[in-house]
mmCIF file of C-alpha atoms in Angstrom:
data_model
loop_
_atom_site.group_PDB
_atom_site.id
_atom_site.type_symbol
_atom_site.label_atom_id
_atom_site.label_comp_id
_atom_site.label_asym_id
_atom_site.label_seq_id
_atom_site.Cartn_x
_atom_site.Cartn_y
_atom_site.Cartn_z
ATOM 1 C CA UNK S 1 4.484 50.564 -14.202
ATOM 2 C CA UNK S 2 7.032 48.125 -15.194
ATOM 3 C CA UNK S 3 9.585 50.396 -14.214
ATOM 4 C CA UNK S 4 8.259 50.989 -10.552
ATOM 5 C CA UNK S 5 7.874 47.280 -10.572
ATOM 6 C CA UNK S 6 11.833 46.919 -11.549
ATOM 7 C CA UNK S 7 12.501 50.118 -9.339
ATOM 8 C CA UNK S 8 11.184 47.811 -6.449
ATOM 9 C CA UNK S 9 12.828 45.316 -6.431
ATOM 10 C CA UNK S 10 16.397 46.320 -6.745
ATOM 11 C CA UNK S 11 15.281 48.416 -3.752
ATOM 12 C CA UNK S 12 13.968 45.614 -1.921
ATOM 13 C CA UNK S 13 17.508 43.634 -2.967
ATOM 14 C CA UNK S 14 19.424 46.422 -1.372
ATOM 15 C CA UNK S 15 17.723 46.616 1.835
ATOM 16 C CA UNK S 16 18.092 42.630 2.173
ATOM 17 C CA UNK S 17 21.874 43.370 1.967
ATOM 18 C CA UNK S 18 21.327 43.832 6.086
ATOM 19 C CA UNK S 19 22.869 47.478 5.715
ATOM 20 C CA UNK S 20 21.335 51.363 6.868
ATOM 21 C CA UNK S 21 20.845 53.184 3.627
ATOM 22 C CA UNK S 22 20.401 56.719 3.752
ATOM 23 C CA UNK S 23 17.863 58.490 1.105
ATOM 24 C CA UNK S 24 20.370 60.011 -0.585
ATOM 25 C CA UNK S 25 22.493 57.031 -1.091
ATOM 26 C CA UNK S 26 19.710 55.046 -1.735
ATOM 27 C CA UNK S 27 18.953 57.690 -4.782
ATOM 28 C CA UNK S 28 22.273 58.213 -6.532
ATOM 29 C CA UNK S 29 22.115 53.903 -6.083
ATOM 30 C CA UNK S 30 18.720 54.403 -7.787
ATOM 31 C CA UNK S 31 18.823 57.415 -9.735
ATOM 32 C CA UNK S 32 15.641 58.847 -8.435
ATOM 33 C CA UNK S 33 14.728 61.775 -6.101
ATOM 34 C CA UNK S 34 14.696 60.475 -2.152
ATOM 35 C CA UNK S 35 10.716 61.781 -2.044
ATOM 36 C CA UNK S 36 10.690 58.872 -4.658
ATOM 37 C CA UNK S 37 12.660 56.239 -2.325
ATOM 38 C CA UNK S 38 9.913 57.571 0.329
ATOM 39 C CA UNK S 39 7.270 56.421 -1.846
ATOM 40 C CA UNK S 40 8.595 53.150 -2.798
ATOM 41 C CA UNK S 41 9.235 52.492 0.956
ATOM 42 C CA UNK S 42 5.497 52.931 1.426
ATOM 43 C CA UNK S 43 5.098 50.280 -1.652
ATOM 44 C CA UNK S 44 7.360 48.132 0.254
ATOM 45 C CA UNK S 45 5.469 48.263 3.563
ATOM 46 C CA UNK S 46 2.239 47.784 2.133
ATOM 47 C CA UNK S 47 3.428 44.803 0.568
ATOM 48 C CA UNK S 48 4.351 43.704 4.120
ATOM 49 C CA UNK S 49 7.909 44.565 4.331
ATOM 50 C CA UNK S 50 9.248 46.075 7.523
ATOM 51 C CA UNK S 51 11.012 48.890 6.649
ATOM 52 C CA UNK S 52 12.399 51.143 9.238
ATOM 53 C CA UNK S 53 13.307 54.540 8.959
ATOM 54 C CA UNK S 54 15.661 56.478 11.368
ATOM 55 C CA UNK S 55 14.765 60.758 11.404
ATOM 56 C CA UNK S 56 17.813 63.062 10.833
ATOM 57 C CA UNK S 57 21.025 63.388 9.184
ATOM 58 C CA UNK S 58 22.458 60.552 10.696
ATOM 59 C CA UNK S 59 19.413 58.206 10.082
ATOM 60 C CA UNK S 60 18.610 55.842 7.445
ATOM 61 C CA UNK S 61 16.369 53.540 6.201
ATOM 62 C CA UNK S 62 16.750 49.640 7.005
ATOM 63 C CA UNK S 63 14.841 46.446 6.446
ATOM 64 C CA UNK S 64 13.582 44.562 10.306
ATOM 65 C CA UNK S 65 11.598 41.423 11.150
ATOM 66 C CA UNK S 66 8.079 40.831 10.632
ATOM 67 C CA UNK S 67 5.141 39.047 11.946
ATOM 68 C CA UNK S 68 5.056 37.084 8.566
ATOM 69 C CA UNK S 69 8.164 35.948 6.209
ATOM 70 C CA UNK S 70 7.786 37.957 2.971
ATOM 71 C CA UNK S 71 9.510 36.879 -0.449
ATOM 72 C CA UNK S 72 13.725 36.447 -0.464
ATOM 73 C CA UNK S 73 15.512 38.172 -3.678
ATOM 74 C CA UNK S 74 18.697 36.044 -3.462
ATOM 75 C CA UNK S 75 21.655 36.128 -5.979
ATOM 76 C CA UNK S 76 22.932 33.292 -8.610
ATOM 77 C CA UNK S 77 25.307 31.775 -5.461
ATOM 78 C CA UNK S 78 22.774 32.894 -2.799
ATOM 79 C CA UNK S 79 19.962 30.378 -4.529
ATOM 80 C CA UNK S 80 22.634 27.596 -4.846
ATOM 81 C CA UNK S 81 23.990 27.637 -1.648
ATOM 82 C CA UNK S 82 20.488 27.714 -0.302
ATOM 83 C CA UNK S 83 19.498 24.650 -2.687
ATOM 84 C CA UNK S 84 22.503 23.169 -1.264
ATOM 85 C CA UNK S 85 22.147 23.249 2.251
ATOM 86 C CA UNK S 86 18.665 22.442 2.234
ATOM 87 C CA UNK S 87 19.537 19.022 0.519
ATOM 88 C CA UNK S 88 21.787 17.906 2.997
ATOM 89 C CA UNK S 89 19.666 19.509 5.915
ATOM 90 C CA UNK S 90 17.139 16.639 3.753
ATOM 91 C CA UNK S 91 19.785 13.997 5.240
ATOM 92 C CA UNK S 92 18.745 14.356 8.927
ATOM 93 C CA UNK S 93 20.215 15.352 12.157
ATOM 94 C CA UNK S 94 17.374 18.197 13.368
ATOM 95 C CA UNK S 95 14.317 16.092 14.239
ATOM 96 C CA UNK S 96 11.004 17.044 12.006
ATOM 97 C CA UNK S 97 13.584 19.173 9.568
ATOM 98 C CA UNK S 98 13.682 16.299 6.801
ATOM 99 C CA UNK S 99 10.300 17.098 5.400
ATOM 100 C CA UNK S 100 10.070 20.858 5.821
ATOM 101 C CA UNK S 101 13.853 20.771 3.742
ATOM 102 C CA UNK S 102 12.115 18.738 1.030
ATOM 103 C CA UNK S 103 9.274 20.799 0.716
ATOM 104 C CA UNK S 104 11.670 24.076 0.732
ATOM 105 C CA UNK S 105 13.701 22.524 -2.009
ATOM 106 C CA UNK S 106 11.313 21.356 -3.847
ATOM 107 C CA UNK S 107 9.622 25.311 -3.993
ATOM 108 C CA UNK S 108 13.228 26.632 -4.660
ATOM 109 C CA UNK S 109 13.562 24.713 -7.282
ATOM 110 C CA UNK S 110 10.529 25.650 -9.100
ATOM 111 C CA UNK S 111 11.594 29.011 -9.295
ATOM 112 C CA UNK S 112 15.371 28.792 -10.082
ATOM 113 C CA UNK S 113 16.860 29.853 -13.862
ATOM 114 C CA UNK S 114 17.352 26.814 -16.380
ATOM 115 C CA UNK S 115 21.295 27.656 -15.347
ATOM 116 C CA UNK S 116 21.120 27.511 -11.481
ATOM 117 C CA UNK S 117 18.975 24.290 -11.470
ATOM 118 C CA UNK S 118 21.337 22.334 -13.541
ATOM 119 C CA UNK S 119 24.203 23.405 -10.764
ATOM 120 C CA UNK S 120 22.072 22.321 -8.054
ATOM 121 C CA UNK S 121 21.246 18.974 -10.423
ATOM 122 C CA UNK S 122 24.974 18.403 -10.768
ATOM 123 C CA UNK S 123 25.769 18.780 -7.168
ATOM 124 C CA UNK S 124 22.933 16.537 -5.980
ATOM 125 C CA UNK S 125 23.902 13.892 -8.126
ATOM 126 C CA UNK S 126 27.617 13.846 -8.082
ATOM 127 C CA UNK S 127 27.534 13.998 -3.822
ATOM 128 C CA UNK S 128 26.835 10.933 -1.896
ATOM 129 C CA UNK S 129 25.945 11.631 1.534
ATOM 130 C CA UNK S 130 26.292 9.140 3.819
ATOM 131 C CA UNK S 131 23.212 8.733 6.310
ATOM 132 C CA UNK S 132 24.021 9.059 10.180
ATOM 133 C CA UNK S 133 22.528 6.574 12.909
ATOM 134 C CA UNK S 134 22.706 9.432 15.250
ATOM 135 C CA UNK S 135 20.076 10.502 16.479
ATOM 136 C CA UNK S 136 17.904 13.677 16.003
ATOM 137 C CA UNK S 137 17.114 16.195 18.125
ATOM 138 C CA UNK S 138 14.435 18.946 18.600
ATOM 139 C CA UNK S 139 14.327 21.910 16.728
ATOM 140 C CA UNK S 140 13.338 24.005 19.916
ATOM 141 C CA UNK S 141 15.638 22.124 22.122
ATOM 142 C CA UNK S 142 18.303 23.565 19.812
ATOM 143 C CA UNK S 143 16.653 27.336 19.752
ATOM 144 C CA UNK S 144 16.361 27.015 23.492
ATOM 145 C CA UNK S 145 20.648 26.504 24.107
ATOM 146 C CA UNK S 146 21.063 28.513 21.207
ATOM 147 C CA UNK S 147 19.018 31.607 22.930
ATOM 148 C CA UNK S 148 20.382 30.614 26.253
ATOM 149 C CA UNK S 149 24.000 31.181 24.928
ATOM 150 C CA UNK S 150 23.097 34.511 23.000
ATOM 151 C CA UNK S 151 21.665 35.830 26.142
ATOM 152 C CA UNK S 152 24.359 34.643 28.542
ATOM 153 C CA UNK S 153 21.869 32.745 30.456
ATOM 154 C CA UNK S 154 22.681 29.483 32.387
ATOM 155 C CA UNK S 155 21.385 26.303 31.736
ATOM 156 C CA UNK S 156 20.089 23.868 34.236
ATOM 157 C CA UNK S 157 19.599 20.276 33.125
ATOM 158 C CA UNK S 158 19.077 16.296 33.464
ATOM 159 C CA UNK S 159 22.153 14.961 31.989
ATOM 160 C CA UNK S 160 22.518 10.958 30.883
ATOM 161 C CA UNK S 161 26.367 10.142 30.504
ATOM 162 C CA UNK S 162 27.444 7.966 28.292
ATOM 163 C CA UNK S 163 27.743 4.965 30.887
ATOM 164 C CA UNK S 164 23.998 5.517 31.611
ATOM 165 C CA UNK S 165 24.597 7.538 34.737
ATOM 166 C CA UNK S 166 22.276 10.666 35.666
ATOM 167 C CA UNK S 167 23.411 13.950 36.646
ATOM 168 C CA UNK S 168 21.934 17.594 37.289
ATOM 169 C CA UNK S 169 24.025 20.322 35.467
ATOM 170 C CA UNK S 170 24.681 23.348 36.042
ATOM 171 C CA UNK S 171 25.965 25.370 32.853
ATOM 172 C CA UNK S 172 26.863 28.075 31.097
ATOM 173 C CA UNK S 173 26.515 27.540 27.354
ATOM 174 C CA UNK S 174 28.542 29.328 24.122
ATOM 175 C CA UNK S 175 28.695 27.162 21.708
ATOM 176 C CA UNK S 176 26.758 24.165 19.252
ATOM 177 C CA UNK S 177 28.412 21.848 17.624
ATOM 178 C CA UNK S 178 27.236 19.870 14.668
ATOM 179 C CA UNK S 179 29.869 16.899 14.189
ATOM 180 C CA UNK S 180 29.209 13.725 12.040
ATOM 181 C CA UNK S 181 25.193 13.894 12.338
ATOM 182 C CA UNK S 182 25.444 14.574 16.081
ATOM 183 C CA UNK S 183 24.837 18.074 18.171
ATOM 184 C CA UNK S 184 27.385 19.193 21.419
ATOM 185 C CA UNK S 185 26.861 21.694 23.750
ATOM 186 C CA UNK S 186 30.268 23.295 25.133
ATOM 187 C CA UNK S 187 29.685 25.106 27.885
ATOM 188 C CA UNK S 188 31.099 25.793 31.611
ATOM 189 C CA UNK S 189 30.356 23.813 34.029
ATOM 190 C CA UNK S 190 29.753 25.689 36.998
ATOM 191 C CA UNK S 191 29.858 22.948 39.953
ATOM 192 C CA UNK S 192 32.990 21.523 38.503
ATOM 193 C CA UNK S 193 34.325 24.497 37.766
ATOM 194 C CA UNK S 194 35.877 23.692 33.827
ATOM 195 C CA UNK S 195 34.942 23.442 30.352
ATOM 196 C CA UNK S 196 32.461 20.647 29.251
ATOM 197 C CA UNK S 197 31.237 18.959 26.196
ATOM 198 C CA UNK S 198 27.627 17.814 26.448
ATOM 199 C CA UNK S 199 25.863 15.827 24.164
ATOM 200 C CA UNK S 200 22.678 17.306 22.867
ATOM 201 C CA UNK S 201 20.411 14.534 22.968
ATOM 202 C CA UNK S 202 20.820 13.318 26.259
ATOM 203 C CA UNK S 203 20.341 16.925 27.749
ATOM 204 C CA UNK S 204 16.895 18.093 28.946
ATOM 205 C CA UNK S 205 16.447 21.774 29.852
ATOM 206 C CA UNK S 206 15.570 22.499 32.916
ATOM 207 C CA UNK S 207 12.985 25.802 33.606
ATOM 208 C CA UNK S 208 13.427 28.453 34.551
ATOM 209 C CA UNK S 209 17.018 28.926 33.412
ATOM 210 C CA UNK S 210 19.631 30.187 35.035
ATOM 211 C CA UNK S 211 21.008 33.993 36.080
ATOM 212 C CA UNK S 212 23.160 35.411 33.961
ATOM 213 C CA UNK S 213 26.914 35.371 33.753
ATOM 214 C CA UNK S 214 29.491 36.879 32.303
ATOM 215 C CA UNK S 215 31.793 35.746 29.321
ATOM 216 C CA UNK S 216 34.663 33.602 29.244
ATOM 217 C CA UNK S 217 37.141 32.806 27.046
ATOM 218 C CA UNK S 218 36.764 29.674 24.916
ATOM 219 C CA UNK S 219 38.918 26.581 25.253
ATOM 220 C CA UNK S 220 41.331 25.806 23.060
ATOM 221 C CA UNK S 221 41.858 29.891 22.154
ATOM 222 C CA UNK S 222 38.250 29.784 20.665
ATOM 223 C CA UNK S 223 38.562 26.735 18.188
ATOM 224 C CA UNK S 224 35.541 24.943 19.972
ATOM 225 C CA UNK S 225 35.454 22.871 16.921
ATOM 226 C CA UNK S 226 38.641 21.565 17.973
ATOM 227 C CA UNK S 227 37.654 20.972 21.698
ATOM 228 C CA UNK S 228 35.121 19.140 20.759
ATOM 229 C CA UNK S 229 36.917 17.327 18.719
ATOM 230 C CA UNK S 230 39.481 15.958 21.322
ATOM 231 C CA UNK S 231 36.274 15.680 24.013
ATOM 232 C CA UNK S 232 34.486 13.219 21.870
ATOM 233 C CA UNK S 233 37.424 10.595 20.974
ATOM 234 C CA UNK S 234 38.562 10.568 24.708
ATOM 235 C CA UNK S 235 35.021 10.134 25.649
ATOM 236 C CA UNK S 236 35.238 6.592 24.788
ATOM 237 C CA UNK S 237 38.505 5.647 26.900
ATOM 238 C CA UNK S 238 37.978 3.595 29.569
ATOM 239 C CA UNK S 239 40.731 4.765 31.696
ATOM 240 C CA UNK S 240 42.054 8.602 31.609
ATOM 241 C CA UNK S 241 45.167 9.682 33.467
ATOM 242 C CA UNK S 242 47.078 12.908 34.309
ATOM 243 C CA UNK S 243 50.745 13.231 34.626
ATOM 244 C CA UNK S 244 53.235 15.897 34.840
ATOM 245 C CA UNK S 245 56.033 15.683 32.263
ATOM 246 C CA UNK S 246 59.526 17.201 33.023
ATOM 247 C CA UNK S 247 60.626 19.387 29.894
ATOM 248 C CA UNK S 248 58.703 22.246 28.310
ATOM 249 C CA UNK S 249 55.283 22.401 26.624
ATOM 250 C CA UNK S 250 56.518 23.163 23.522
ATOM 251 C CA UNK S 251 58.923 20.537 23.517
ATOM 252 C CA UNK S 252 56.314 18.141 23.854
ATOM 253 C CA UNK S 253 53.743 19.492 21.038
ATOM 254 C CA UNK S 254 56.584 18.510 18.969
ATOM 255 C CA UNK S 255 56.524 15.344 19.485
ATOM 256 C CA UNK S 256 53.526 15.223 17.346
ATOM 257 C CA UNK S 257 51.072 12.824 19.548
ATOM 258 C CA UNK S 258 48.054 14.756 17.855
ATOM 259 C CA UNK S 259 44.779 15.799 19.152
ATOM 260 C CA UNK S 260 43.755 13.172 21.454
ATOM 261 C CA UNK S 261 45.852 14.608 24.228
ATOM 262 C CA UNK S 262 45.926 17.544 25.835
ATOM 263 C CA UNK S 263 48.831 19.670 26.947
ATOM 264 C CA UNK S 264 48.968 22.110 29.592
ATOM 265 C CA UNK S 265 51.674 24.590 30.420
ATOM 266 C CA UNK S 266 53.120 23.994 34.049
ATOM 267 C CA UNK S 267 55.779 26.725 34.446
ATOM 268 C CA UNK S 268 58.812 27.086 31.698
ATOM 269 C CA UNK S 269 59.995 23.480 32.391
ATOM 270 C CA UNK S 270 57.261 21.453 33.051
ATOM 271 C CA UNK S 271 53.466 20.761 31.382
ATOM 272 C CA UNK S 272 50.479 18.463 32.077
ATOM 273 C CA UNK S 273 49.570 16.029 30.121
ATOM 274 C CA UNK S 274 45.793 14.315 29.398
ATOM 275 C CA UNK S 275 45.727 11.225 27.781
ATOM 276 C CA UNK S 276 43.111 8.135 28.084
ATOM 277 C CA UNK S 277 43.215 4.552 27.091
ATOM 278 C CA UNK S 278 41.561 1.249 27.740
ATOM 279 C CA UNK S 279 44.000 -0.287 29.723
ATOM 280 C CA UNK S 280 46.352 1.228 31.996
ATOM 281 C CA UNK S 281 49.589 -1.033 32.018
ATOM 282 C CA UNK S 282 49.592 0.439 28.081
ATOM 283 C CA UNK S 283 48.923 3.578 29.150
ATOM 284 C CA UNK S 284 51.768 3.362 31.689
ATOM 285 C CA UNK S 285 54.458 1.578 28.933
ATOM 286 C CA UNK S 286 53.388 4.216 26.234
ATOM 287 C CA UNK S 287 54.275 7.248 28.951
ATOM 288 C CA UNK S 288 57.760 5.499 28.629
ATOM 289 C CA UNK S 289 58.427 5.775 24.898
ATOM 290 C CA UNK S 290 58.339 9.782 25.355
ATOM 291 C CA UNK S 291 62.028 9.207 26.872
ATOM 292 C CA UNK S 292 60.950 11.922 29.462
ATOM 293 C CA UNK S 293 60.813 11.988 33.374
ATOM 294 C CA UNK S 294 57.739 12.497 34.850
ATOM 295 C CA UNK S 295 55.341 12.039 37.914
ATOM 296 C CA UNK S 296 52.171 10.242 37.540
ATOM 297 C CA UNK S 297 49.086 13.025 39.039
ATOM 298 C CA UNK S 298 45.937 10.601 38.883
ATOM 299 C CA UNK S 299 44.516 8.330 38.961
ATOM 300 C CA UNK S 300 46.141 5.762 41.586
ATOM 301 C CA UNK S 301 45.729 2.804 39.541
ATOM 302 C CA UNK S 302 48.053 4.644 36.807
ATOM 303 C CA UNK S 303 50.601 5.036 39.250
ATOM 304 C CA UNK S 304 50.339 1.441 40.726
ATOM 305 C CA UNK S 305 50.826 0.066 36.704
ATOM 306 C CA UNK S 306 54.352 2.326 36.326
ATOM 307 C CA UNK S 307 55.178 0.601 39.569
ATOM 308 C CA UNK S 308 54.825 -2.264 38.640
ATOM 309 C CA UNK S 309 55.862 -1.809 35.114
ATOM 310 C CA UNK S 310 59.243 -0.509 36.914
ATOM 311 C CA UNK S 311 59.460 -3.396 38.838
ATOM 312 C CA UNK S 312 59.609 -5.933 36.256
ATOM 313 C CA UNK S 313 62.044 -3.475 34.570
ATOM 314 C CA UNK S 314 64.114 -4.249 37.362
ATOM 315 C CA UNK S 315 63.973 -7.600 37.671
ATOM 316 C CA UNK S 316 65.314 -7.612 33.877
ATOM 317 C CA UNK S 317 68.449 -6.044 34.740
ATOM 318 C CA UNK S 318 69.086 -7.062 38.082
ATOM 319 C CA UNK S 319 72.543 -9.401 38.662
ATOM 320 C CA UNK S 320 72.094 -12.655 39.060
#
């Protein structure tokens, strides 16, 4: 009995591996006949496992979803990493999720070897985690963009901006971000025709969603991480400007002026660049320090700083 018992579970630990098994790999892996593996598939089942079994040559079995969770068989840096994560999900950030991760822990725990608790104990009390003052959102507001980007759906929203203002989007979402206790949504925006970065909590799904659409490639050649990165510190800018620098793109990412700016290609001898700040005469005297020509795209105001910034340059040098 004990062996059956034993028999079972390493069974059970193989299917969780996410993998088809045939029978008779499953058998050599066991060292039983595959009318035995049959059997102990029937165990399984009856214990309220899903286990699905493909006919023929080709087929296999394989472990699905159920109506109910059964029992996890994790390994020593499965259970840890599970422990760990659940501690800092503990922190916040996922409204509702701070209890249910304390609860979780606290029945991982119970069960974990003398050895795997005292990791978990070590890393709990040699991390500080520093609580956010973001705020949480929904669990099924994030399941609902989440299954909206699997399924290539659009999303239709209410959108606050950060200066209070309210818009109606139109999107097509790929990606959440988690970044310092905050969610993002990057997705397409389809009336303005370009990549966005949406804050999670000031979103609110609209229903039904949107038809489907086809894939695009991700900003930033897929590094959303990135992309969001960038979004979020020029958020805050009061004043963003565009203007088209005379010498290659490459030239200019040399110049090392990070990841607050963004750089667009414009043939082999020209590029765009994106940059923001809170005041544009700056804006329009830092442009200079590149030592490179260039043409000032938008907005107006920009343009009307240079001139006068070029004015007073001058003046400076004019003969008297």
């Amino acid at each position: 009995m004990l062996e059956t018992s034993a028999r079972l579970l390493k069974l059970l630990s193989l299917l969780q591996a996410h993998r088809e098994w045939t029978g008779p790999e499953l058998s050599a892996r066991l060292g039983v006949t595959t009318r035995t593996i049959r059997n102990d598939v029937e165990r399984l089942r009856s214990l309220g496992y899903p286990v699905h079994a493909t006919p023929g040559v080709a087929g296999g079995y394989r472990l699905g979803a159920g109506a109910a969770l059964p029992p996890l068989l994790l390994d020593d840096e499965e259970a840890v990493a599970v422990a760990v994560g659940l501690g800092r999900a503990a922190g916040g950030g996922v409204e509702g999720i701070e209890e249910s991760s304390v609860r979780a822990l606290a029945k991982l725990e119970q069960v974990l070897p003398s050895r795997l608790r005292a990791r978990v104990g070590a890393l709990n009390a040699y991390t500080v985690q520093i609580p956010g003052e973001a705020p949480s959102v929904p669990p099924a507001l994030l399941t609902t963009i989440a299954n909206a980007a699997r399924d290539r759906e659009r999303l239709r929203f209410d959108y606050t901006g950060h200066d209070g203002s309210a818009t109606v989007r139109d999107v097509e979402p790929y990606r959440l971000v988690h970044r310092r206790g905050r969610w993002y949504l990057v997705g397409y925006d389809v009336t303005r025709q370009d990549w966005r970065t949406f804050r999670v909590d000031r979103l609110r799904p609209r229903v039904p969603s949107g038809p489907r659409f086809t894939a695009r490639e991700l900003p930033e050649d897929g590094d959303v991480a990135a992309y969001v990165e960038r979004g979020v510190n020029t958020a805050r800018w009061r004043h963003r400007g565009t203007v088209l620098l005379h010498a290659p793109a490459e030239r200019v990412r040399e110049l090392g002026l990070g990841d607050r700016m963004e750089i667009e290609p414009d043939g082999p001898d020209t590029c765009v660049l994106k940059l923001g700040s809170d005041d544009l005469d700056g804006m329009a005297v830092w442009i200079g320090f590149l030592g490179l020509d260039f043409e000032v795209l938008d907005p107006p105001e920009l343009a009307e700083a240079v001139r006068r910034l070029a004015e007073r340059y001058g003046r400076a040098v004019s003969e008297r």
